[in-house]
Each structure stands twice: as C-alpha cells, then as structure tokens.
Coordinates of C-alpha atoms in Angstrom, one line a residue:
M1 CA 0.0 0.0 0.0
N2 CA 1.3 3.4 -0.9
S3 CA -0.6 5.7 1.4
E4 CA 1.3 8.8 0.1
R5 CA -1.1 8.7 -2.9
I6 CA -4.2 9.1 -0.7
L7 CA -4.9 12.8 -1.4
D8 CA -4.2 12.4 -5.1
E9 CA -6.6 9.5 -5.3
F10 CA -9.5 11.6 -4.0
P11 CA -12.1 11.4 -6.9
A12 CA -13.9 14.7 -6.5
P13 CA -12.5 18.0 -8.0
S14 CA -12.2 19.5 -4.5
F15 CA -12.4 18.7 -0.8
R16 CA -15.3 19.7 1.4
G17 CA -15.8 19.8 5.1
N18 CA -13.1 17.7 6.9
Q19 CA -12.3 15.4 4.0
Q20 CA -8.7 16.6 3.4
D21 CA -7.8 16.5 7.2
A22 CA -9.5 13.1 7.5
L23 CA -7.4 11.7 4.6
S24 CA -4.2 13.1 6.1
D25 CA -5.0 11.5 9.4
I26 CA -5.8 8.1 7.7
R27 CA -2.5 8.3 5.8
E28 CA -0.6 9.0 9.1
A29 CA -2.4 6.0 10.7
F30 CA -1.3 3.6 8.0
E31 CA 2.2 5.1 7.9
S32 CA 2.4 4.3 11.7
S33 CA 2.5 0.6 10.8
N34 CA -1.2 -0.1 11.5
D35 CA -2.7 -2.8 9.3
V36 CA -6.3 -1.8 10.3
V37 CA -7.6 1.7 10.5
L38 CA -11.1 2.5 11.8
V39 CA -12.6 5.7 10.4
R40 CA -15.4 7.1 12.5
A41 CA -17.0 9.5 10.1
P42 CA -20.5 11.0 10.7
T43 CA -23.3 11.4 8.1
G44 CA -22.2 13.9 5.4
S45 CA -18.5 13.2 5.6
G46 CA -18.5 11.6 2.1
K47 CA -17.5 8.2 3.3
S48 CA -17.7 6.7 -0.2
L49 CA -15.2 9.3 -1.5
L50 CA -12.9 8.7 1.5
A51 CA -13.2 4.9 0.8
R52 CA -12.3 5.5 -2.9
S53 CA -9.2 7.4 -1.9
I54 CA -8.0 4.7 0.5
A55 CA -8.7 1.9 -2.1
G56 CA -6.7 3.8 -4.7
C57 CA -3.6 3.5 -2.6
A58 CA -3.4 -0.3 -3.1
R59 CA -0.3 -1.7 -4.7
R60 CA -0.5 -1.7 -8.5
V61 CA 0.4 -4.6 -10.7
E62 CA 3.3 -2.7 -12.3
D63 CA 4.9 -2.1 -8.9
A64 CA 4.4 -5.7 -7.6
D65 CA 6.2 -9.0 -7.7
P66 CA 4.2 -11.9 -9.1
S67 CA 3.4 -13.3 -5.6
D68 CA 2.3 -9.9 -4.2
A69 CA -1.3 -9.0 -3.6
T70 CA -2.5 -6.0 -5.7
G71 CA -5.6 -4.0 -6.1
S72 CA -8.4 -3.5 -3.6
Y73 CA -11.9 -4.5 -2.6
Y74 CA -14.7 -2.1 -1.6
T75 CA -17.5 -3.8 0.2
T76 CA -20.6 -2.8 2.3
P77 CA -23.3 -4.8 3.9
Q78 CA -26.0 -2.5 2.5
V79 CA -27.3 -3.2 -1.0
S80 CA -28.6 0.3 -1.2
Q81 CA -25.1 1.7 -0.4
L82 CA -23.7 -0.3 -3.3
D83 CA -26.5 1.1 -5.5
D84 CA -25.4 4.6 -4.5
V85 CA -21.9 3.8 -5.5
A86 CA -23.1 2.4 -8.9
S87 CA -24.9 5.7 -9.6
D88 CA -22.1 8.0 -8.5
D89 CA -20.1 9.3 -11.5
L90 CA -17.2 10.1 -9.2
L91 CA -16.9 6.4 -8.4
D92 CA -17.2 5.0 -11.9
D93 CA -13.9 3.2 -11.8
L94 CA -15.2 0.9 -9.1
K95 CA -16.4 -2.2 -10.9
I96 CA -19.4 -3.7 -9.2
I97 CA -20.2 -7.4 -9.1
R98 CA -23.3 -8.9 -7.6
G99 CA -24.6 -12.4 -6.9
K100 CA -25.7 -14.5 -9.8
R101 CA -29.4 -14.2 -9.0
N102 CA -29.2 -10.5 -9.7
Y103 CA -28.5 -11.1 -13.4
S104 CA -30.7 -12.6 -16.1
C105 CA -29.7 -15.1 -18.7
I106 CA -29.5 -13.8 -22.3
L107 CA -30.2 -17.0 -24.1
P108 CA -33.3 -17.1 -26.3
G109 CA -36.3 -18.1 -24.2
E110 CA -34.4 -17.6 -20.9
H111 CA -34.6 -13.8 -20.5
D112 CA -36.6 -14.0 -17.3
T113 CA -34.3 -16.7 -15.8
P114 CA -31.7 -15.6 -13.3
V115 CA -28.2 -16.8 -14.1
D116 CA -28.1 -19.2 -11.2
R117 CA -31.0 -21.1 -12.7
A118 CA -29.9 -20.8 -16.4
P119 CA -29.1 -23.8 -18.6
C120 CA -25.5 -23.7 -17.5
A121 CA -26.6 -24.3 -13.9
R122 CA -29.1 -27.0 -14.9
E123 CA -27.4 -29.1 -17.5
K124 CA -24.3 -31.2 -17.0
G125 CA -21.5 -30.2 -19.3
Y126 CA -23.5 -27.4 -20.9
D127 CA -21.4 -25.3 -23.3
C128 CA -22.9 -21.8 -23.4
S129 CA -22.4 -20.2 -26.7
V130 CA -22.8 -16.7 -25.2
K131 CA -20.9 -17.0 -22.0
H132 CA -18.5 -14.3 -23.1
R133 CA -21.5 -12.0 -23.2
C134 CA -23.3 -13.3 -20.1
P135 CA -23.9 -10.3 -17.8
Y136 CA -22.8 -12.1 -14.7
F137 CA -19.6 -13.7 -16.0
S138 CA -18.7 -10.6 -17.9
D139 CA -19.1 -8.4 -14.8
R140 CA -17.2 -11.0 -12.8
A141 CA -14.3 -11.1 -15.2
I142 CA -14.1 -7.3 -15.4
A143 CA -14.3 -7.0 -11.6
S144 CA -11.6 -9.6 -11.0
N145 CA -9.2 -7.7 -13.2
R146 CA -10.1 -4.1 -12.2
E147 CA -8.0 -2.4 -9.6
I148 CA -11.0 -1.8 -7.4
A149 CA -13.8 -4.5 -7.2
A150 CA -16.9 -3.5 -5.4
M151 CA -19.5 -5.9 -3.9
T152 CA -21.8 -6.5 -1.0
L153 CA -20.3 -7.9 2.2
A154 CA -22.5 -11.1 1.6
Y155 CA -20.9 -11.7 -1.8
F156 CA -17.4 -10.8 -0.5
M157 CA -17.7 -13.3 2.4
R158 CA -19.2 -16.0 0.1
T159 CA -16.2 -15.7 -2.3
A160 CA -13.6 -16.5 0.4
G161 CA -11.3 -19.1 -1.0
S162 CA -12.3 -18.2 -4.6
E163 CA -9.7 -18.5 -7.3
V164 CA -11.4 -15.5 -9.0
F165 CA -11.5 -13.1 -6.1
R166 CA -8.2 -13.8 -4.4
K167 CA -6.4 -11.8 -1.7
R168 CA -5.8 -8.2 -2.5
D169 CA -3.6 -5.5 -1.0
V170 CA -6.3 -3.3 0.5
V171 CA -9.9 -4.0 1.7
V172 CA -12.3 -1.1 2.5
I173 CA -15.5 -1.9 4.4
D174 CA -18.1 0.8 4.4
E175 CA -20.8 0.9 7.1
A176 CA -18.6 -1.5 9.1
H177 CA -20.2 -1.0 12.5
G178 CA -22.2 -4.2 12.3
L179 CA -19.4 -6.4 11.0
A180 CA -19.6 -8.8 14.0
E181 CA -23.4 -9.1 13.8
W182 CA -23.3 -9.7 10.0
A183 CA -20.7 -12.4 10.5
E184 CA -22.9 -14.0 13.2
M185 CA -25.9 -13.9 10.9
Y186 CA -24.0 -15.4 7.9
A187 CA -22.6 -18.2 10.0
T188 CA -26.0 -19.0 11.7
I189 CA -27.5 -22.3 10.6
D190 CA -31.3 -22.4 10.4
L191 CA -32.8 -25.9 10.1
N192 CA -36.5 -25.8 9.3
P193 CA -38.9 -26.9 6.5
R194 CA -38.0 -23.9 4.4
T195 CA -34.2 -24.3 4.5
V196 CA -33.8 -28.1 4.5
P197 CA -35.1 -29.6 1.2
M198 CA -35.8 -33.1 2.7
W199 CA -37.1 -31.9 6.1
D200 CA -40.2 -34.2 6.0
D201 CA -38.0 -37.2 5.6
L202 CA -35.9 -36.4 8.6
K203 CA -36.2 -37.5 12.2
I204 CA -35.4 -34.4 14.3
P205 CA -34.1 -35.3 17.7
E206 CA -34.3 -33.1 20.8
M207 CA -31.3 -30.8 21.0
T208 CA -30.2 -31.5 24.6
G209 CA -27.0 -29.6 24.2
L210 CA -24.3 -28.5 21.8
D211 CA -22.7 -32.0 21.7
R212 CA -26.0 -33.4 20.5
A213 CA -26.3 -30.6 18.0
V214 CA -22.8 -31.4 16.6
Q215 CA -23.6 -35.1 16.3
Y216 CA -26.8 -34.3 14.4
A217 CA -25.1 -31.7 12.2
D218 CA -22.5 -34.3 11.2
S219 CA -25.1 -36.9 10.4
L220 CA -27.3 -34.4 8.5
S221 CA -24.3 -33.2 6.4
G222 CA -23.8 -36.8 5.3
T223 CA -27.5 -37.1 4.3
C224 CA -27.3 -33.8 2.4
S225 CA -24.2 -35.0 0.5
R226 CA -25.9 -38.2 -0.6
R227 CA -29.0 -36.2 -1.8
K228 CA -26.8 -33.7 -3.6
D229 CA -24.8 -36.4 -5.3
D230 CA -28.0 -38.0 -6.6
L231 CA -28.9 -34.7 -8.2
I232 CA -25.5 -34.1 -9.6
A233 CA -25.6 -37.5 -11.3
Q234 CA -28.6 -36.5 -13.4
Q235 CA -27.9 -35.2 -16.9
E236 CA -30.3 -32.3 -16.7
L237 CA -32.1 -30.6 -13.8
T238 CA -35.2 -28.5 -13.6
A239 CA -34.9 -25.1 -12.1
P240 CA -36.4 -26.3 -8.7
E241 CA -34.0 -29.2 -8.7
A242 CA -31.0 -26.9 -9.4
A243 CA -32.2 -24.8 -6.5
R244 CA -32.4 -27.9 -4.3
R245 CA -28.8 -28.9 -5.3
D246 CA -27.4 -25.5 -4.5
R247 CA -29.2 -25.3 -1.2
L248 CA -27.9 -28.7 -0.2
Q249 CA -24.3 -27.6 -1.0
E250 CA -24.8 -24.4 1.1
L251 CA -26.2 -26.5 3.9
I252 CA -23.3 -29.0 3.7
S253 CA -20.8 -26.1 3.9
E254 CA -22.6 -24.5 6.9
L255 CA -22.9 -27.8 8.8
D256 CA -19.3 -28.8 8.2
W257 CA -18.1 -25.4 9.3
F258 CA -20.0 -25.7 12.5
V259 CA -18.7 -29.2 13.3
D260 CA -15.1 -28.3 12.4
D261 CA -15.2 -25.0 14.4
Y262 CA -16.8 -26.6 17.5
R263 CA -14.2 -29.4 17.5
N264 CA -11.3 -27.0 16.9
P265 CA -9.6 -26.3 20.3
D266 CA -8.1 -23.1 19.0
S267 CA -11.4 -21.5 18.0
A268 CA -12.7 -18.7 20.2
T269 CA -16.2 -19.1 18.8
E270 CA -19.0 -19.8 21.2
W271 CA -22.1 -21.6 19.8
V272 CA -25.7 -21.6 21.1
V273 CA -28.5 -23.9 19.9
D274 CA -32.2 -23.1 20.0
Q275 CA -35.1 -25.5 19.5
P276 CA -38.2 -23.6 20.8
E277 CA -40.7 -26.3 19.8
G278 CA -38.6 -29.2 21.2
K279 CA -38.2 -32.6 19.6
G280 CA -39.1 -32.6 15.9
G281 CA -39.1 -28.8 15.7
P282 CA -36.9 -26.3 13.9
I283 CA -33.3 -25.8 15.1
T284 CA -31.1 -22.7 15.0
I285 CA -27.4 -23.0 15.6
K286 CA -25.8 -19.6 16.3
P287 CA -22.2 -18.4 16.7
M288 CA -21.1 -15.7 19.0
N289 CA -17.8 -13.8 18.5
P290 CA -17.1 -15.7 15.3
E291 CA -13.4 -14.7 15.1
R292 CA -12.3 -17.7 13.1
Y293 CA -15.2 -17.1 10.6
L294 CA -14.1 -13.5 10.1
A295 CA -10.5 -14.5 9.8
H296 CA -11.4 -16.8 6.9
T297 CA -13.9 -14.5 5.2
V298 CA -12.4 -11.1 5.8
W299 CA -9.0 -10.8 7.5
E300 CA -7.2 -13.3 5.3
R301 CA -8.5 -11.4 2.2
G302 CA -6.2 -8.4 2.4
N303 CA -3.0 -6.8 3.7
K304 CA -4.4 -3.5 4.8
F305 CA -8.0 -2.7 6.0
A306 CA -10.0 0.5 6.4
L307 CA -13.3 0.2 8.2
L308 CA -15.6 3.2 7.9
S309 CA -18.8 4.0 9.9
A310 CA -20.4 6.8 11.9
T311 CA -21.1 4.4 14.7
I312 CA -18.0 2.5 15.7
L313 CA -18.7 3.6 19.3
N314 CA -16.1 1.9 21.3
K315 CA -12.8 0.9 19.6
D316 CA -11.7 -1.8 22.1
A317 CA -15.1 -3.5 22.3
F318 CA -15.4 -3.4 18.5
C319 CA -12.0 -5.0 18.0
R320 CA -12.7 -7.7 20.5
Q321 CA -15.9 -8.6 18.7
V322 CA -14.3 -9.0 15.3
G323 CA -11.1 -10.7 16.5
L324 CA -8.6 -7.8 16.3
D325 CA -6.0 -6.7 18.8
P326 CA -6.9 -3.1 19.7
A327 CA -3.2 -2.3 20.1
D328 CA -2.7 -3.0 16.4
V329 CA -5.7 -0.9 15.2
A330 CA -5.8 2.9 14.8
L331 CA -9.0 5.0 15.2
V332 CA -9.4 8.2 13.1
D333 CA -12.2 10.5 14.2
V334 CA -13.7 12.8 11.6
G335 CA -15.5 15.9 12.9
H336 CA -19.2 16.6 12.1
T337 CA -19.7 19.5 9.7
F338 CA -23.5 19.8 10.1
P339 CA -24.5 22.6 12.4
V340 CA -26.0 21.1 15.6
E341 CA -29.0 23.5 15.4
N342 CA -30.0 21.9 12.1
R343 CA -30.3 18.5 13.6
P344 CA -32.4 19.0 16.8
L345 CA -33.6 16.3 19.1
Y346 CA -37.0 16.8 20.7
D347 CA -38.2 15.1 23.9
V348 CA -41.9 14.2 23.4
T349 CA -41.7 11.0 25.4
Q350 CA -45.0 9.5 26.4
G351 CA -43.9 6.5 28.5
K352 CA -42.2 3.2 27.9
M353 CA -42.7 1.0 24.8
T354 CA -41.7 -2.2 26.5
Y355 CA -44.2 -5.0 25.9
E356 CA -45.8 -4.6 29.3
H357 CA -46.4 -0.9 28.9
R358 CA -47.1 -0.7 25.1
E359 CA -50.9 -0.9 25.2
E360 CA -50.9 2.2 27.4
T361 CA -48.2 4.2 25.7
L362 CA -48.9 3.6 22.0
P363 CA -52.2 5.6 21.8
K364 CA -50.4 8.5 23.5
I365 CA -47.6 8.3 20.9
A366 CA -50.2 8.2 18.1
R367 CA -51.8 11.4 19.5
T368 CA -48.3 13.0 19.7
I369 CA -47.6 12.1 16.1
V370 CA -50.8 13.8 15.0
K371 CA -49.6 16.9 16.8
I372 CA -46.2 16.7 15.1
M373 CA -48.0 16.4 11.8
Q374 CA -49.9 19.6 12.7
A375 CA -46.6 21.3 13.3
H376 CA -45.3 20.1 9.9
P377 CA -48.5 20.5 7.8
D378 CA -46.6 20.7 4.5
E379 CA -43.5 18.6 5.2
K380 CA -42.9 14.9 4.8
G381 CA -41.9 12.8 7.7
I382 CA -40.9 9.3 8.6
V383 CA -41.9 7.3 11.7
H384 CA -39.5 4.5 12.8
A385 CA -41.9 1.9 14.2
H386 CA -39.2 -0.7 15.1
S387 CA -41.5 -3.7 14.5
Y388 CA -44.4 -4.7 12.2
H389 CA -46.6 -5.2 15.3
I390 CA -46.1 -1.5 16.3
Q391 CA -46.4 -0.4 12.7
E392 CA -49.8 -2.1 12.3
K393 CA -51.2 -0.7 15.6
L394 CA -49.8 2.7 15.1
T395 CA -51.2 3.1 11.5
R396 CA -54.6 1.8 12.7
K397 CA -54.7 4.4 15.5
L398 CA -53.7 7.2 13.2
R399 CA -56.5 6.3 10.9
E400 CA -58.9 6.2 13.8
F401 CA -57.8 9.8 14.6
G402 CA -58.8 10.8 11.0
V403 CA -55.3 11.4 9.5
G404 CA -55.1 8.2 7.5
D405 CA -55.1 10.1 4.2
R406 CA -51.6 11.4 5.1
V407 CA -50.2 8.2 6.4
R408 CA -48.4 5.5 4.4
A409 CA -46.8 2.2 5.4
H410 CA -45.0 -0.6 3.7
E411 CA -45.6 -4.4 3.5
R412 CA -43.0 -7.0 4.4
D413 CA -42.6 -8.1 0.7
S414 CA -42.8 -4.6 -0.9
R415 CA -40.5 -2.5 1.3
D416 CA -38.5 -1.0 -1.4
A417 CA -41.4 -0.3 -3.8
D418 CA -43.5 1.3 -1.1
L419 CA -40.6 3.4 0.1
E420 CA -39.8 4.7 -3.4
A421 CA -43.4 5.5 -4.1
W422 CA -43.5 7.6 -0.9
K423 CA -40.2 9.3 -1.8
A424 CA -41.5 10.1 -5.3
S425 CA -44.7 11.8 -4.0
D426 CA -44.9 15.5 -3.6
D427 CA -47.6 15.1 -0.9
P428 CA -46.6 15.8 2.8
D429 CA -47.2 12.2 3.7
V430 CA -45.9 10.3 6.7
F431 CA -44.2 7.0 6.1
V432 CA -44.5 4.5 9.0
S433 CA -41.4 2.2 8.5
V434 CA -39.9 -0.9 10.1
K435 CA -36.1 -1.4 10.2
M436 CA -35.2 1.6 8.1
E437 CA -32.9 3.3 10.6
E438 CA -29.8 2.7 8.4
A439 CA -28.8 3.2 4.7
L440 CA -31.7 5.6 4.0
D441 CA -31.0 8.9 2.4
L442 CA -33.9 11.4 3.0
K443 CA -32.1 14.6 1.9
G444 CA -33.8 17.9 1.5
D445 CA -37.6 17.8 1.3
L446 CA -37.8 14.0 1.1
A447 CA -38.2 14.3 4.9
R448 CA -37.9 17.2 7.3
W449 CA -38.8 15.3 10.5
Q450 CA -38.9 11.8 12.0
V451 CA -40.2 10.0 15.0
L452 CA -38.4 7.3 17.0
C453 CA -41.2 5.3 18.5
K454 CA -39.2 2.8 20.5
A455 CA -35.8 2.4 22.0
P456 CA -34.2 -0.2 19.6
F457 CA -33.0 -2.6 22.3
L458 CA -32.1 -6.1 21.0
N459 CA -34.6 -8.8 21.6
T460 CA -33.7 -10.4 24.9
S461 CA -35.4 -13.7 23.9
D462 CA -32.6 -14.2 21.3
S463 CA -30.3 -16.8 22.8
R464 CA -27.2 -14.8 21.8
V465 CA -28.5 -11.7 23.5
A466 CA -29.6 -13.6 26.6
H467 CA -26.3 -15.4 26.8
R468 CA -24.4 -12.1 26.7
L469 CA -26.6 -10.5 29.3
E470 CA -26.3 -13.5 31.6
N471 CA -22.5 -12.8 31.4
G472 CA -23.1 -9.2 32.3
Q473 CA -22.4 -7.6 28.9
W474 CA -24.9 -4.8 29.5
A475 CA -22.5 -2.2 28.0
W476 CA -22.6 -4.1 24.7
Y477 CA -26.4 -4.2 24.9
Y478 CA -26.7 -0.4 25.4
R479 CA -24.1 0.3 22.7
A480 CA -26.0 -1.7 20.2
A481 CA -29.2 0.3 20.8
L482 CA -27.3 3.6 20.8
R483 CA -25.7 2.7 17.5
T484 CA -29.1 2.3 15.9
V485 CA -30.4 5.5 17.3
I486 CA -27.5 7.5 16.0
Q487 CA -27.9 5.9 12.6
A488 CA -31.6 6.8 12.6
C489 CA -30.9 10.4 13.5
G490 CA -28.9 10.8 10.3
R491 CA -31.7 9.8 8.0
V492 CA -33.3 13.3 7.6
I493 CA -30.2 15.5 7.5
R494 CA -27.7 14.7 4.8
A495 CA -25.7 17.9 4.1
P496 CA -24.4 21.0 6.0
D497 CA -27.3 23.1 4.7
D498 CA -29.9 20.4 5.2
Y499 CA -32.1 20.3 8.3
G500 CA -34.4 17.8 10.0
A501 CA -36.0 17.3 13.4
T502 CA -36.0 14.0 15.4
Y503 CA -38.7 13.4 17.9
L504 CA -38.3 10.8 20.7
T505 CA -41.5 9.3 22.0
D506 CA -40.2 6.3 24.1
S507 CA -39.0 7.3 27.6
S508 CA -36.5 4.4 27.5
L509 CA -34.5 6.4 24.9
L510 CA -33.7 9.0 27.6
Q511 CA -32.5 6.1 29.9
L512 CA -30.4 4.8 27.0
F513 CA -28.7 8.1 26.6
D514 CA -27.9 8.1 30.3
R515 CA -26.5 4.6 30.4
A516 CA -24.5 4.8 27.1
R517 CA -23.2 8.4 27.6
T518 CA -19.6 7.4 27.7
D519 CA -19.8 5.7 24.3
M520 CA -21.4 8.7 22.5
P521 CA -19.4 10.5 19.9
D522 CA -18.9 14.2 21.0
W523 CA -21.1 15.5 18.1
F524 CA -24.0 13.3 19.1
A525 CA -23.6 14.1 22.8
E526 CA -23.9 17.8 21.8
Q527 CA -27.3 17.0 20.2
V528 CA -28.4 15.2 23.3
D529 CA -27.3 18.1 25.6
R530 CA -29.4 20.5 23.4
M531 CA -32.5 18.4 23.5
S532 CA -35.6 20.3 24.3
H533 CA -39.4 19.9 24.8
P534 CA -41.1 21.5 21.7
D535 CA -44.3 23.6 21.9
L536 CA -46.5 21.4 19.9
P537 CA -50.0 22.5 18.9
E538 CA -53.1 21.3 20.7
F539 CA -54.4 18.0 19.4
D540 CA -56.5 18.7 16.2
P541 CA -56.4 16.1 13.5
G542 CA -58.1 18.6 11.2
G543 CA -55.0 20.7 11.3
T544 CA -52.5 18.2 10.0
G545 CA -52.6 19.5 6.4
G546 CA -54.2 16.3 4.9
S547 CA -57.2 16.4 2.6
D548 CA -59.5 15.7 5.5
G549 CA -58.8 18.9 7.2
G550 CA -56.9 22.1 7.0
S551 CA -54.7 23.4 4.2
G552 CA -51.2 22.3 3.8
G553 CA -49.7 25.8 3.3
G554 CA -50.1 29.1 4.9
D555 CA -48.1 30.7 7.7
G556 CA -47.9 27.4 9.6
G557 CA -45.8 25.8 6.8
K558 CA -43.5 28.9 6.6
R559 CA -42.9 28.9 10.4
S560 CA -42.2 25.2 10.3
R561 CA -39.4 25.7 7.7
N562 CA -38.0 28.8 9.3
N563 CA -37.8 27.0 12.7
R564 CA -36.1 24.0 11.2
G565 CA -38.0 21.4 13.2
G566 CA -41.6 22.5 13.3
N567 CA -43.7 25.3 14.8
H568 CA -42.3 25.1 18.3
G569 CA -42.3 28.7 19.3
S570 CA -39.7 31.3 18.8
S571 CA -36.0 30.4 18.2
D572 CA -35.2 32.4 21.4
N573 CA -37.4 30.2 23.4
R574 CA -35.9 27.0 21.9
S575 CA -32.4 28.3 22.6
E576 CA -33.2 29.1 26.2
K577 CA -34.7 25.6 26.7
S578 CA -31.7 24.0 24.9
N579 CA -29.2 25.8 27.1
S580 CA -31.2 24.9 30.2
K581 CA -31.3 21.3 29.2
S582 CA -27.6 21.3 28.4
K583 CA -26.7 22.5 31.9
S584 CA -28.9 20.1 33.7
G585 CA -28.1 17.0 31.5
Y586 CA -30.3 14.0 31.2
S587 CA -29.6 12.0 34.3
R588 CA -32.5 9.5 34.9
K589 CA -33.3 6.9 37.5
R590 CA -31.6 3.7 36.4
K591 CA -33.9 0.9 35.5
S592 CA -33.2 -2.1 33.2
P593 CA -35.0 -1.6 29.9
M594 CA -36.2 -4.8 28.4
A595 CA -37.7 -4.7 25.0
D596 CA -37.3 -6.0 19.7
V597 CA -33.2 -8.1 10.5
W598 CA -31.0 -8.3 8.6
D599 CA -31.6 -7.9 4.9
T600 CA -29.1 -9.3 2.6
E601 CA -28.9 -9.3 -1.2

C-alpha cells in the first residue's frame, strides 16, 4: 500500500468539510504501521469518497512481484449503499459485481431466468455459446481484473477461497459498525422446513446440548451429501432441482463449518443452539464472536484494511468482537460538519414502549404524532416503528384519529417499492417504517422530520443476547441500541445546509442516553445536551394538512421551515430551553430496559 497517494486518489474535484484533514489522518495512521484503521465519520462526511481514496492507494500490478497481492476491494453490507456507488459518476472506476441471482440469462427463451437457474446451472457439461456476453460472467471477469472491485459484504464473504477473487492489497469496508453481527448472521444455521429440502424425511431429535447438535449436524451433512450427489448424477435438472442442489451444497458447507469449528480447540467461537418447539421442531445454531469465521472470510483477504462508519462507538469493544487486537488498530475520528441547530432532538416522550407498557403508551404516541403532523403540515416525515406489530397498531390508531389520508406504510414483501413511491410523491405524507434506521437517504424535502417510537434494544429472547446478558455484557447491549439511534438520527439531514428534526416518544430512549453516555461521539452528545421539549399544537387532526382537514400551506408551513423542526415557538425560546437542558443534563433513575433483521442481497 502506498498511502502517500491518498490525497491524489480523491475522486472529487475539490475537498469539502473535513475530508482533506481526514485523509491526512488516515494516511498517518497507515504510515504508523497499522494494518487496520477504523474511520469514524458521521453522516455527510462523504465516506464513499474517502473509501475510494483509500482503495486507490493499493499496490499496483506494475509495482508488484508476481506473488504480491495487488488492487483493492470495496465492500458494504448494505445493498442500497452499493446502488449509490453504482450511480455516482465520481466512483465510476469501481467495478461492481453482484450475486448470480441479480443477473438474467440472455439465451433465447431464458430472459426471465436468473443466471443461477440458467441452462449452464441446470445441464451437466453445458457449453454456453454466449458465456463471453453473459452479464454475470462478464461483470465478474471485469471486476476480477479491475484495480477496485466493489461488492456487498455477503458476496465478499461467500467468495472467500475463490480462485477468481483472491487476496488483495487493500480491503475497504463501508458501514462496518455491524461487522460482527453480520458475520454471526451469515454463520448462523437455520434448520427448518424452508431451509432443509428433505425436512419431511428427517427425524429431528431433541437438542439437549451442543454435543448433541454437533452429532446431528455431522449426520445431516452426510444425508445432504448423498442427496446432492443424486442430483449431480442427473444429466439435466429442472430449475427447482437446481435450487435444491445449490441449497444442499450451502447446507453442507454450513454444517461442516460448525462441526469443524466446534471441535477446533483453537477456535474462540461460542455456539448456542435453539429449538423452541422441542423434539421434531426447527433448530437454529448460532455463533457468538465468530473470530475464526471473520479470519477466513475477511482478515485473510487483504494486507491493509480500512473500516468506515459513523457508529463504531467503542474501539476496544469493536476490536474484541471482530477478532482484532486493539493495540494493532488505529482510530481516526472525523468531525461533524452539520450545524447542531440543524439536527435538533425533541423530547416528546409518552412512556415506555416495552411489551408490558405498550398498550398504554402507544395511543399516546399516536396522538403525539398527530400533533407533530400539525406542526409540519406541508412537510414529509418518517416514523420508525421498530416492528411490524407496532407499525400495524400505530397506523390503525392514526386512521382512527382521522389522519389516514396522510399516512403510508409498507408491507414486508414490498418494502423498497412502497418506500420509493412515498419518496417520489410531492404530498406531505408520513411514512411508517420498520427497520429503516440505516442506509436511507432522505435529503432535503424528502423528509424534514422523523419520530423514533421505541428504543431499539435487541430482543432479549434471542439466545445470543440472553447469553451475553447472563454474562453481564450490558454495556454491549446499550451500545447496540445507541448505535441504531445514531444511525436513525442521520436519515433526515444529509448535508451541512440540510435540516431535519428528530422526535423521541419512548422514555426508554432517555434512559439509554444516560447509560450509554460514555460511548457517544462528541457530536451526538452535543445533540443530546441541546435536546428540548417542543411547543406542539393542541391535538387537532383537522390541522394536519391532509385532505380531510386544513390546508397544507399558509403561515404554519413557513414557520415550520424557518424554525427547522416544526412550529415550536420562537427560536429564542428554543435556545433558552436547549441551554437549560444542556446545563442540567439527562440523568435519569436507572432501570433495566427490556424490550425488539437483517436484509441481505
């Protein structure tokens, strides 16, 4: 890696904000013999441009010996982030490769067939006459030879050990804060009727412990191998048979990895097994701290690594989770360039949203959202409902209040389409979302306000979460929730001249801020210290700006824009409240909050 090139590799015509200083600090970190550099860069830092600069420092073929690793990988767990890279003209030298199922076969009569179900995947010895023009194999060939290959983290991990995508000099991981969780998810083994092709033919024993799970996994792997071999022996497969063959191979790999890792005395991975329905029921085998898995799929894939995110909150804890020695890792902090007054937090808490308090609190939150809609009659907003259960109850209550004409929601199987339809609309509609706290760009008038309905604590019924809490890892628990909150707060303000208000309705969020205070980045702590109670209008569904009542314009809308967060009284009053809150802080009585996936390609 030649880090001296880092400024020259910057792809934009000029630097903005803290980009030049950040790149200089990153260069210094690599020059100080660090193989891994964490870059904590808040929203608006231009992380993709920083990533491109780092990737461009990789050793080039003309400067390398034949055995040297050259070039770089850019990877991110978010499909939407990869889409943003693909559409950015400044990043057009990153060659993107996606999984086979994202490409369609170009053979006559197969145009609606994904490449992983094309004749080449179904027929033994098939000689494709157009393979050189196949969109997947063409992209793969170009990406394997381009200096910077870009792909999702899922594809990157799946290609570990590939002869095509070998070790490179530099690996850049964007949105890397959840790397440990993503690794745990990818290494989790789900055994149920949907994931095991011959489930109905199996006798599922009761999982009385991990030793029993290992024995069964070993046996099941052998059964899967025999079924797979039977399919491979056939001259031609149907598309469903090809899918069954591929799933069996995936399952064999998963089971063999688990058995080998469990029996490896040098592996630090802990495994937990769940079988909620008991004997005969589905089984989930989950890893915790999958250091060996990450070593194979990530750390052995490069010489130098840059991990970028706004929410790597605690360097030492993050390193321990992903199998790195904190002493060998540098952290570069990039300052926030968005004025704090443009990203206000408002305390409109109505009580706890834990399961036992939800029925009482949720109607109060719905009333508060109506009042927020009144304060923003001509501005779009998003409500982060946290779960589909909350989403359904909340949208129903808002309709009962008579503001349903201004409320949209998404279905489980049409998330992206429903989101894009709402973004494309000019109406000041409210979008009630689930799990959209990350990788969502609502710049400008796409959304001027948002509501966090529930503190995003991890589900304590998850065996991994329960196991860690039994071992006293409460700091990890609070950090995970704080990370999601900080990510969510960045959805509605995307540039230094943008502005967007965030309303907090669950009182557990205030408790979270108190408990996780030491892990807050300074720029977010500043937001918390300035948090105030807004002067919302009296409850009047007819004044929300929807077609059922009240106009969407007028002075109310102008005041909302001028106040950058709704019609909450004069800016002097808000400033006074903010200063008062900053002095007093948010110390709360300590109680243990108990409360509730991952989307891949």
